[in-house]
Coordinates of C-alpha atoms in Angstrom, one line a residue:
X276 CA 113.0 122.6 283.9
X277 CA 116.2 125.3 283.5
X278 CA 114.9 127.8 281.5
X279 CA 117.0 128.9 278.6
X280 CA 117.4 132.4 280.1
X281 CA 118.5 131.6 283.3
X282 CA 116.3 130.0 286.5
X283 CA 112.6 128.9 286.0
X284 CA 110.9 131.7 286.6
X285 CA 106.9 132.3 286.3
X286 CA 107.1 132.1 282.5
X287 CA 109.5 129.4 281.2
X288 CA 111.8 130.6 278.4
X289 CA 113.6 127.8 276.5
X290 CA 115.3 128.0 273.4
X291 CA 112.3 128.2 270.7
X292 CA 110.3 131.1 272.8
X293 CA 113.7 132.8 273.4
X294 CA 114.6 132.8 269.8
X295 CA 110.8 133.8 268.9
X296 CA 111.2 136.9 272.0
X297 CA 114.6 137.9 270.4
X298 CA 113.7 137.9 266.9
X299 CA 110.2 139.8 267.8
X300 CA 112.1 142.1 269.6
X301 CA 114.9 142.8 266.7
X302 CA 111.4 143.0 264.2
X303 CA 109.4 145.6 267.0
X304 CA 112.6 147.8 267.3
X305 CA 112.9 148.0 263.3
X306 CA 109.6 149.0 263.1
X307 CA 110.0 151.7 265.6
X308 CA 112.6 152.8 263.8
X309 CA 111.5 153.1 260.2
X310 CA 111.7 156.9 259.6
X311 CA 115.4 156.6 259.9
X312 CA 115.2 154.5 257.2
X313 CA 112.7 155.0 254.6
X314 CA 114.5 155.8 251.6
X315 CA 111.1 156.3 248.9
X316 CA 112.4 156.8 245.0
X317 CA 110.6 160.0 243.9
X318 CA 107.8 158.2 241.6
X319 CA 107.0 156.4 245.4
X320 CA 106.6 159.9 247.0
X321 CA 103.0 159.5 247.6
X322 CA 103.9 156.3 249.4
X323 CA 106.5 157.4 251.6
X324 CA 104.3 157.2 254.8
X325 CA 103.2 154.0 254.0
X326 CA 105.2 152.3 256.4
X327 CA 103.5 153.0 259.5
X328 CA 100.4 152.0 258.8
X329 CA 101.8 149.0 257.7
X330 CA 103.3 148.8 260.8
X331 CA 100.2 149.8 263.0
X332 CA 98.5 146.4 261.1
X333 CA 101.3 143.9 262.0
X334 CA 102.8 144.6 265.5
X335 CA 99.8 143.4 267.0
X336 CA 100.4 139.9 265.3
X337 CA 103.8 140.1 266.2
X338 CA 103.2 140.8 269.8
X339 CA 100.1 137.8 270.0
X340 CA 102.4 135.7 268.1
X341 CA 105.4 136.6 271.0
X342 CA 102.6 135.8 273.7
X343 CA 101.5 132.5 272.5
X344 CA 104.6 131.1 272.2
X345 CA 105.8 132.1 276.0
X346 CA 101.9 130.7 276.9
X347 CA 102.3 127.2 275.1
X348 CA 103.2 125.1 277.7
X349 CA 105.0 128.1 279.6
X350 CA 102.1 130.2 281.5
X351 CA 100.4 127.8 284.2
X352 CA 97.3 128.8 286.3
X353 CA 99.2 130.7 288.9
X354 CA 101.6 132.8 286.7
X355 CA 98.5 133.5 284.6
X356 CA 96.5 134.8 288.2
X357 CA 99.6 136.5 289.4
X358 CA 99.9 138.4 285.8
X359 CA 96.1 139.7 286.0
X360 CA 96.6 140.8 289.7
X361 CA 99.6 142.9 288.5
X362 CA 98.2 144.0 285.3
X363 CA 95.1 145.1 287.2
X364 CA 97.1 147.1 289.9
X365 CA 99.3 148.5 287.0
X366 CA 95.8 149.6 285.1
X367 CA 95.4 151.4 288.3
X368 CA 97.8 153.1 288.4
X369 CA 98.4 154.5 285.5
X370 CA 95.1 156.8 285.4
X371 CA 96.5 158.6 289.1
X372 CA 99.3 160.5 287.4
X373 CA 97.4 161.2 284.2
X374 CA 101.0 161.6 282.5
X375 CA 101.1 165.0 284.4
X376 CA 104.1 166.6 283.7
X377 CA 105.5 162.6 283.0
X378 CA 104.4 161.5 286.1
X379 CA 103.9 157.8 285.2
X380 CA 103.5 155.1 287.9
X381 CA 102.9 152.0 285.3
X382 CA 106.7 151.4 284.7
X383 CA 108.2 151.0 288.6
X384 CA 106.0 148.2 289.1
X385 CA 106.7 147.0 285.8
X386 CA 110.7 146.6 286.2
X387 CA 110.3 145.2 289.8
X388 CA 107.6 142.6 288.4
X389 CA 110.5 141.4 285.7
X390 CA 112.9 142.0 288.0
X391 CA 111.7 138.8 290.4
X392 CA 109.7 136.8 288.0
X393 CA 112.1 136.9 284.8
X394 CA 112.4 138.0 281.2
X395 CA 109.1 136.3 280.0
X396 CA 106.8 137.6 283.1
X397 CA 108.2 140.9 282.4
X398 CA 107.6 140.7 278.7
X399 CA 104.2 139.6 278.9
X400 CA 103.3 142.0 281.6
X401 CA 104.4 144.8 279.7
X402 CA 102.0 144.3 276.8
X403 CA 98.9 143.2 279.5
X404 CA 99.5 146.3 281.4
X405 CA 99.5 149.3 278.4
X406 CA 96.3 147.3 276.9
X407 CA 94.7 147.2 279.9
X408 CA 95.1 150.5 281.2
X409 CA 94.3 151.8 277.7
X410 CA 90.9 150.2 278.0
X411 CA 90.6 152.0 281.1
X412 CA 91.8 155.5 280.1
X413 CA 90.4 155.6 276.9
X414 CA 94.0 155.2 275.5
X415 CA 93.2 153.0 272.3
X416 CA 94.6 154.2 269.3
X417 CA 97.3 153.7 266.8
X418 CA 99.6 154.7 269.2
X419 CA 98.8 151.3 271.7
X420 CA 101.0 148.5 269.8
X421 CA 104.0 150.6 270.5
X422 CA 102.8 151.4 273.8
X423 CA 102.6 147.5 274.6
X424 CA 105.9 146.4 272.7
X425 CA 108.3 149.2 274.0
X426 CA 106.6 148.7 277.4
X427 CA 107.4 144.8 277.1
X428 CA 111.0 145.2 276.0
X429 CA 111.1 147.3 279.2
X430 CA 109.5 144.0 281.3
X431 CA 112.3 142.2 279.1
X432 CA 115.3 144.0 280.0
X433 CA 114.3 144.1 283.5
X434 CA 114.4 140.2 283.8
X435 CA 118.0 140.0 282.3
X436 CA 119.5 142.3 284.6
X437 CA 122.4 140.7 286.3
X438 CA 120.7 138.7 289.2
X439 CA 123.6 138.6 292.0
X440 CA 122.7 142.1 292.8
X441 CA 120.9 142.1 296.5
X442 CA 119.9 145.0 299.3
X443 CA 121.1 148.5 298.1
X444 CA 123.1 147.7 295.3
X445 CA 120.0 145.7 294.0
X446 CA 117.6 148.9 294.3
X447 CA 120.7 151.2 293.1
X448 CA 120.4 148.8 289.6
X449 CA 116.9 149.3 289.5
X450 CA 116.8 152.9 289.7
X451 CA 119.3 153.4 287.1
X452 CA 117.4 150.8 284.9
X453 CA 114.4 153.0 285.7
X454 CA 115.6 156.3 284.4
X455 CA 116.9 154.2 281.5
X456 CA 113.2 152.6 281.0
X457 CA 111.7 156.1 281.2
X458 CA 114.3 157.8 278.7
X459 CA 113.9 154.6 276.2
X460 CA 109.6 154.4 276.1
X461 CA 110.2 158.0 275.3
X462 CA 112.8 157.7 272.7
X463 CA 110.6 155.2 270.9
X464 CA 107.3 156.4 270.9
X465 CA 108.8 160.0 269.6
X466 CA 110.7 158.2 267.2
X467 CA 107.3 155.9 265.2
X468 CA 105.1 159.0 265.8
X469 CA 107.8 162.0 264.4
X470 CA 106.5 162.3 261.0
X471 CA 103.3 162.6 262.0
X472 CA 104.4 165.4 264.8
X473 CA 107.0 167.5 263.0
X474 CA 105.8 167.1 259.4
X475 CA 107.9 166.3 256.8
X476 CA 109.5 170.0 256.2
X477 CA 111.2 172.2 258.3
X478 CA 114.2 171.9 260.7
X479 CA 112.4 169.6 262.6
X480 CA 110.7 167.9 260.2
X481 CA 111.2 163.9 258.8
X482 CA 112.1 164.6 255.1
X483 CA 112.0 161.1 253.3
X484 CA 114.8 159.9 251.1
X485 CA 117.6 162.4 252.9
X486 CA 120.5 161.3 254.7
X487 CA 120.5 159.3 257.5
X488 CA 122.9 161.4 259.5
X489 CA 120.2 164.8 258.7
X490 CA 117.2 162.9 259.1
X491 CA 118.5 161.7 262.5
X492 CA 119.8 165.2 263.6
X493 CA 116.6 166.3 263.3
X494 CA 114.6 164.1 264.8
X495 CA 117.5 164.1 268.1
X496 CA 116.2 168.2 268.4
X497 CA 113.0 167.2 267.8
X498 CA 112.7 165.1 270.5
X499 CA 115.2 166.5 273.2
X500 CA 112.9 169.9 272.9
X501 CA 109.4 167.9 272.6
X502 CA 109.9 165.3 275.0
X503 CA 113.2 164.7 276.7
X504 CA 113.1 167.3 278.8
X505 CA 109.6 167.7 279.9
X506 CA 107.8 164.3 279.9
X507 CA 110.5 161.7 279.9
X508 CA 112.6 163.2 282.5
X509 CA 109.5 163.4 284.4
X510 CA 109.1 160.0 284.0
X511 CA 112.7 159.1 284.8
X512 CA 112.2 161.1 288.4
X513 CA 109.0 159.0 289.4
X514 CA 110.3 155.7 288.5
X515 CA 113.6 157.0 290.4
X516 CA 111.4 158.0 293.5
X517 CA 109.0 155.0 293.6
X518 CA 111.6 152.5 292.9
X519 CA 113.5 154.2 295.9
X520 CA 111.1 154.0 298.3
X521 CA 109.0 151.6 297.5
X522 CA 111.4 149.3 295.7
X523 CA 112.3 147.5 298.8
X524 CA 109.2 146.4 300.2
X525 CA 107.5 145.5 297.0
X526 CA 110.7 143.3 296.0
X527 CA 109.8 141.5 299.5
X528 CA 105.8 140.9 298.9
X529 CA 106.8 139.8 294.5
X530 CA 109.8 137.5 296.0
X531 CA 107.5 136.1 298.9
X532 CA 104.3 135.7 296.3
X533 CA 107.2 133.6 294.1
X534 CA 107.8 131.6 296.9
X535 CA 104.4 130.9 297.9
X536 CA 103.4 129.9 294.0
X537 CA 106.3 127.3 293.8
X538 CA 106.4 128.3 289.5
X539 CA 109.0 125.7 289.3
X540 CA 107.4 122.5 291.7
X541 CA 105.3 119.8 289.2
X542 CA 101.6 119.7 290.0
X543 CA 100.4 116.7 291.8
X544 CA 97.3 115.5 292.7
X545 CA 96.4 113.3 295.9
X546 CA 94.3 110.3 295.6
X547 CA 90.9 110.8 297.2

């Protein structure tokens, strides 16, 4: 089967899961965005901060509704093994830079993984990955559905990348997709969580119902000075690093593991 998205890769993406992924992903980035647009008349005031919790209750059905669309009929036995073993060694990793300073060691493996397997791999593992490790960690919270779906657009946008790319040009892509990656989980997760951080008054502060130009000026300080330039740029150095010198030879054991499951050969059965 030719996928919608390009090659069959581990998870098949034809038209109706690619137009569910797309619009999910256009729904999850409103959602992260909502400070930058919440607009409350004054008798709504005491409403204003609604909208996240909202939020908090119906990104997990949008993600679950995402991941059983890419499962029906697109996840066979061996992507599905191939995910936990990933997910498992992601879940691993995590923990061993704590978020030190932004060391984070999830989101290499992560763009690598959709890197070789595809837009729909990388999706799902995104999502499988965050959960996981947050079991691990402790890391459950309000905070975990935009964990998983920013992590997942990351997975996403690794599998689009353009796919002629090969040797050191290859890993050069990758490492700039990597500082990207790193810069963009942090963008988002500052941007759901800044009213809670900053309050609503003050320089740095959300104020609900001003303009979008102040609100957004604001919240660009706030997060250049909060987390820019401490954890994301962290971040953005040990995916550079790890994708550097590891990028290589994990490309070579995810490319021969893709070889070795045949996603794309039909499943036959001998007569005994």
């Amino acid at each position: 089967m030719t996928d919608f998205l390009g090659p069959a890769r581990a998870v098949r993406v034809t038209l109706q899961p690619a137009l569910v992924l797309g619009t999910a992903s256009v729904l999850g980035l409103a959602m992260f965005c909502w400070p930058l647009f919440a607009h409350p008349d004054p008798s709504a005031a005491a409403h204003s901060m609604d909208a996240p919790f909202v939020f908090m209750a119906t990104l997990p059905v949008l993600i679950l509704v995402v991941l059983a669309e890419l499962s029906r009929g697109g996840i066979d036995a061996k992507a599905l093994a191939l995910l936990g073993v990933l997910s498992a060694v992601n879940a691993g990793l995590r923990p061993l830079g704590g978020g030190t300073g932004g060391i984070e060691l999830v989101f290499f493996l992560l763009v690598l993984a959709g890197r070789v397997f595809g837009p729909g791999f990388g999706f799902v593992l995104g999502s499988t990955s965050l959960f996981t490790s947050a079991l691990l960690t402790a890391g459950v919270g309000p905070w975990l559905p935009f964990q998983m779906l920013a992590s997942s657009l990351i997975g996403l946008g690794a599998g689009l990348l353009p796919r002629k790319a090969r040797g050191k040009a290859e890993i050069a892509l990758l490492v700039a997709y990597g500082v990207f990656a790193a810069y963009f989980f942090g963008l988002l997760m500052s941007l759901w969580s800044w009213p809670f951080l900053a309050g609503t008054t003050g320089d740095l502060g959300f104020i609900a119902g001003a303009p979008l130009l102040d609100n957004l000026h604001r919240f660009a300080v706030f997060t250049v000075l909060t987390s820019t330039l401490g954890w994301d740029t962290g971040r953005a150095i040990t995916n550079a690093v790890a994708i550097v010198l590891l990028g290589p030879a994990v490309l070579a054991v995810l490319r021969r593991a893709a070889r070795r499951a045949a996603f794309d050969a039909p499943v036959t059965f001998d007569q005994p």
